[in-house]
Amino acid sequence: MHTRLATSGDAAAIAEIYNREVTEGTATFDMVPRTEAEQLAWMREHSGAYPCVVATSGQEAGATVMGWACLSPYRPRPAYSTSVEDSIYVHRDHQGRGVGDLLLGHLVALADDHGFHATFARIADAGAASIALHSKHGFDLVGVEREVGRKFGRWLDVTVMQRLRPR
Ligand SMILES: CC(C)(COP(=O)(O)OP(=O)(O)OC[C@H]1O[C@@H](n2cnc3c(N)ncnc32)[C@H](O)[C@@H]1OP(=O)(O)O)[C@@H](O)C(=O)NCCC(=O)NCCS
């Protein structure tokens, strides 16, 4: 297993992993799958300070993309610019085998390298795996936003977790 910065060549694999959670899961509040064009635009926004990393089955060209994780701006107003939000999605066929652990380790290291002071995770529907994974990587519970979203005919909470860059 290997992690690296994503390239535009990973767009289709990233979209496939994400779109399954859009249509079948509650981890994301998106309701409509991303098109190829939207995914490519998203890739352009997730570079530089706000990277996307992928976990692959090996280092060779054509290795399977098993999951991805990214940093995004937390809020648009300027004083929030020292904070970021993470996203992490592992293909359902590859969950529970350490892929998310590897991805979040790489992503948190990038957030520190890029000088971000606070990294937030907004975890929908009390996702147990995501809460445990973020705890393992130094995120603490901030609180729970109750019934802030609605999908598949039910209310969804968002658990907010936060990690500060080590001083
Ligand atoms: C949440 C997710 C990213 C975790 O990735 P993963 O590759 O399945 O997790 P890993 O195998 O790397 O496990 C890492 C840690 O997560 C926790 N974990 C993983 N699966 C778990 C489960 N089913 N229940 C509770 N904790 C779990 C454990 O703490 C584990 O560490 P350990 O093995 O040392 O105990 C992945 O399950 C996923 O993509 N889920 C759907 C989308 C999603 O919820 N994304 C998060 C949005 S915030």
Short mmCIF file of C-alpha atoms and ligand atoms in Angstrom, two decimals:
data_model
loop_
_atom_site.label_atom_id
_atom_site.label_comp_id
_atom_site.label_asym_id
_atom_site.label_seq_id
_atom_site.Cartn_x
_atom_site.Cartn_y
_atom_site.Cartn_z
CA MET A 1 0.00 0.00 0.00
CA HIS A 2 1.22 3.48 -0.88
CA THR A 3 -0.02 7.07 -0.60
CA ARG A 4 0.82 9.95 -2.92
CA LEU A 5 -0.58 13.27 -4.12
CA ALA A 6 -3.49 12.77 -6.51
CA THR A 7 -3.23 13.71 -10.18
CA SER A 8 -5.93 14.40 -12.75
CA GLY A 9 -5.47 10.77 -13.85
CA ASP A 10 -7.04 9.70 -10.54
CA ALA A 11 -10.23 11.71 -11.12
CA ALA A 12 -12.39 8.82 -12.32
CA ALA A 13 -11.37 6.54 -9.43
CA ILE A 14 -11.91 9.30 -6.86
CA ALA A 15 -15.34 10.07 -8.31
CA GLU A 16 -16.32 6.39 -8.31
CA ILE A 17 -15.45 6.01 -4.61
CA TYR A 18 -17.21 9.25 -3.70
CA ASN A 19 -20.31 8.81 -5.83
CA ARG A 20 -21.13 5.51 -4.19
CA GLU A 21 -21.25 7.29 -0.83
CA VAL A 22 -23.36 10.05 -2.41
CA THR A 23 -25.99 7.63 -3.70
CA GLU A 24 -25.88 4.93 -1.00
CA GLY A 25 -24.36 6.45 2.14
CA THR A 26 -24.82 9.19 4.72
CA ALA A 27 -21.15 10.21 5.16
CA THR A 28 -21.67 13.03 2.66
CA PHE A 29 -24.57 15.46 2.41
CA ASP A 30 -24.17 15.57 -1.38
CA MET A 31 -27.21 14.04 -3.08
CA VAL A 32 -26.23 14.10 -6.76
CA PRO A 33 -23.21 12.19 -8.11
CA ARG A 34 -20.33 14.26 -9.48
CA THR A 35 -19.89 14.34 -13.22
CA GLU A 36 -16.46 13.85 -14.80
CA ALA A 37 -16.24 17.60 -15.52
CA GLU A 38 -17.16 18.47 -11.93
CA GLN A 39 -14.59 16.02 -10.61
CA LEU A 40 -11.86 17.52 -12.79
CA ALA A 41 -12.76 21.03 -11.57
CA TRP A 42 -12.65 19.68 -7.99
CA MET A 43 -9.16 18.25 -8.66
CA ARG A 44 -7.93 21.68 -9.74
CA GLU A 45 -9.21 23.15 -6.46
CA HIS A 46 -7.47 20.42 -4.45
CA SER A 47 -3.84 21.13 -5.14
CA GLY A 48 -1.18 23.27 -3.51
CA ALA A 49 -2.18 24.21 0.04
CA TYR A 50 -5.36 22.10 -0.16
CA PRO A 51 -4.09 18.76 -1.50
CA CYS A 52 -5.79 15.49 -2.28
CA VAL A 53 -3.91 12.27 -1.56
CA VAL A 54 -4.76 8.81 -2.80
CA ALA A 55 -3.93 5.36 -1.40
CA THR A 56 -2.98 2.86 -4.07
CA SER A 57 -2.35 -0.87 -4.08
CA GLY A 58 1.26 -0.30 -5.18
CA GLN A 59 3.61 2.22 -6.74
CA GLU A 60 3.32 1.00 -10.32
CA ALA A 61 1.32 2.83 -12.98
CA GLY A 62 -2.21 1.50 -13.05
CA ALA A 63 -2.22 0.43 -9.38
CA THR A 64 -5.73 0.40 -7.90
CA VAL A 65 -6.86 3.57 -6.10
CA MET A 66 -8.35 2.28 -2.82
CA GLY A 67 -9.22 5.59 -1.20
CA TRP A 68 -8.59 9.30 -1.08
CA ALA A 69 -8.43 12.17 1.40
CA CYS A 70 -8.22 15.92 1.01
CA LEU A 71 -8.00 19.27 2.77
CA SER A 72 -10.45 22.05 1.95
CA PRO A 73 -10.84 25.61 3.24
CA TYR A 74 -12.93 25.54 6.44
CA ARG A 75 -14.92 28.76 5.95
CA PRO A 76 -14.65 31.55 3.34
CA ARG A 77 -14.20 34.53 5.68
CA PRO A 78 -10.52 35.55 5.84
CA ALA A 79 -9.88 35.05 9.57
CA TYR A 80 -10.67 31.34 9.11
CA SER A 81 -7.75 30.93 6.68
CA THR A 82 -5.60 29.15 9.30
CA SER A 83 -8.19 26.34 9.55
CA VAL A 84 -8.95 23.48 7.17
CA GLU A 85 -11.48 20.68 6.93
CA ASP A 86 -10.61 17.15 5.94
CA SER A 87 -12.51 14.59 3.87
CA ILE A 88 -11.66 10.91 3.64
CA TYR A 89 -13.28 8.10 1.66
CA VAL A 90 -12.15 4.50 1.26
CA HIS A 91 -13.66 2.21 -1.37
CA ARG A 92 -16.13 -0.16 0.26
CA ASP A 93 -14.16 -3.19 -0.97
CA HIS A 94 -11.05 -1.95 0.88
CA GLN A 95 -12.42 -0.63 4.18
CA GLY A 96 -11.17 -1.96 7.52
CA ARG A 97 -7.68 -2.82 6.25
CA GLY A 98 -5.67 0.24 7.27
CA VAL A 99 -6.23 2.36 4.15
CA GLY A 100 -7.96 5.19 6.03
CA ASP A 101 -5.27 5.10 8.70
CA LEU A 102 -2.54 5.54 6.08
CA LEU A 103 -4.42 8.31 4.27
CA LEU A 104 -5.24 10.35 7.38
CA GLY A 105 -1.64 10.04 8.63
CA HIS A 106 -0.38 11.48 5.34
CA LEU A 107 -3.04 14.21 5.26
CA VAL A 108 -2.43 15.39 8.83
CA ALA A 109 1.31 15.58 8.10
CA LEU A 110 0.54 17.74 5.06
CA ALA A 111 -1.77 20.00 7.10
CA ASP A 112 1.09 20.51 9.60
CA ASP A 113 3.66 21.07 6.83
CA HIS A 114 1.38 23.64 5.20
CA GLY A 115 1.14 25.53 8.49
CA PHE A 116 -2.58 25.12 9.17
CA HIS A 117 -3.34 25.70 12.84
CA ALA A 118 -6.59 23.73 13.12
CA THR A 119 -7.95 20.81 11.13
CA PHE A 120 -11.65 20.00 11.43
CA ALA A 121 -13.54 16.81 10.66
CA ARG A 122 -17.30 17.04 10.18
CA ILE A 123 -18.57 13.48 10.52
CA ALA A 124 -22.14 12.83 9.45
CA ASP A 125 -24.49 10.32 11.01
CA ALA A 126 -22.13 9.51 13.92
CA GLY A 127 -19.89 7.43 11.62
CA ALA A 128 -18.19 5.13 14.16
CA ALA A 129 -15.23 4.21 11.95
CA SER A 130 -14.53 7.84 11.09
CA ILE A 131 -14.81 9.01 14.71
CA ALA A 132 -12.42 6.25 15.86
CA LEU A 133 -10.02 6.95 13.00
CA HIS A 134 -9.91 10.68 13.74
CA SER A 135 -9.46 10.05 17.49
CA LYS A 136 -6.50 7.83 16.66
CA HIS A 137 -4.94 10.75 14.76
CA GLY A 138 -5.28 13.27 17.58
CA PHE A 139 -8.69 14.80 16.87
CA ASP A 140 -10.84 15.71 19.88
CA LEU A 141 -14.61 15.99 20.01
CA VAL A 142 -15.92 19.55 19.68
CA GLY A 143 -19.60 18.68 19.75
CA VAL A 144 -22.56 17.38 17.83
CA GLU A 145 -24.77 19.45 15.54
CA ARG A 146 -28.21 17.87 15.89
CA GLU A 147 -30.42 17.12 12.89
CA VAL A 148 -28.66 19.53 10.54
CA GLY A 149 -29.22 17.44 7.43
CA ARG A 150 -31.81 15.17 5.88
CA LYS A 151 -31.11 12.25 3.56
CA PHE A 152 -32.95 9.03 2.76
CA GLY A 153 -35.92 10.35 4.74
CA ARG A 154 -34.20 10.82 8.08
CA TRP A 155 -32.44 13.51 10.09
CA LEU A 156 -28.66 13.43 10.25
CA ASP A 157 -26.38 14.77 12.99
CA VAL A 158 -22.86 16.01 12.34
CA THR A 159 -20.12 15.22 14.84
CA VAL A 160 -17.45 17.92 14.79
CA MET A 161 -13.88 16.97 15.72
CA GLN A 162 -10.77 19.12 15.76
CA ARG A 163 -7.01 18.71 15.85
CA LEU A 164 -4.60 21.57 16.59
CA ARG A 165 -1.14 21.58 15.03
CA PRO A 166 1.43 20.50 17.63
CA ARG A 167 3.43 23.50 18.90
C1 LIG B 1 -14.19 6.00 7.76
C2 LIG B 1 -13.20 5.36 6.79
C3 LIG B 1 -12.46 6.46 6.02
C4 LIG B 1 -12.15 4.55 7.60
O1 LIG B 1 -11.21 3.99 6.70
P1 LIG B 1 -10.82 2.45 6.80
O2 LIG B 1 -9.76 2.18 5.79
O3 LIG B 1 -12.05 1.64 6.72
O4 LIG B 1 -10.21 2.39 8.28
P2 LIG B 1 -8.88 1.64 8.75
O5 LIG B 1 -8.98 0.19 8.39
O6 LIG B 1 -7.70 2.38 8.29
O7 LIG B 1 -9.01 1.77 10.32
C5 LIG B 1 -8.38 2.83 11.00
C6 LIG B 1 -9.00 3.02 12.35
O8 LIG B 1 -10.37 3.40 12.20
C7 LIG B 1 -11.15 2.77 13.19
N1 LIG B 1 -12.14 1.88 12.53
C8 LIG B 1 -12.09 1.39 11.28
N2 LIG B 1 -13.22 0.70 11.02
C9 LIG B 1 -13.97 0.77 12.13
C10 LIG B 1 -15.28 0.31 12.46
N3 LIG B 1 -16.02 -0.40 11.58
N4 LIG B 1 -15.79 0.61 13.68
C11 LIG B 1 -15.07 1.33 14.57
N5 LIG B 1 -13.82 1.81 14.29
C12 LIG B 1 -13.29 1.53 13.10
C13 LIG B 1 -10.21 2.05 14.10
O9 LIG B 1 -9.80 2.95 15.11
C14 LIG B 1 -9.04 1.78 13.20
O10 LIG B 1 -7.83 1.69 13.88
P3 LIG B 1 -7.31 0.25 14.45
O11 LIG B 1 -7.35 -0.69 13.28
O12 LIG B 1 -5.94 0.55 14.93
O13 LIG B 1 -8.28 -0.13 15.51
C15 LIG B 1 -13.89 4.39 5.80
O14 LIG B 1 -14.54 3.39 6.54
C16 LIG B 1 -14.89 5.07 4.88
O15 LIG B 1 -14.50 5.56 3.82
N6 LIG B 1 -16.18 5.06 5.25
C17 LIG B 1 -17.25 5.64 4.40
C18 LIG B 1 -17.07 7.12 4.18
C19 LIG B 1 -16.85 7.88 5.46
O16 LIG B 1 -17.50 7.66 6.48
N7 LIG B 1 -15.91 8.84 5.39
C20 LIG B 1 -15.60 9.73 6.48
C21 LIG B 1 -16.24 11.07 6.23
S1 LIG B 1 -15.81 12.19 7.58
#
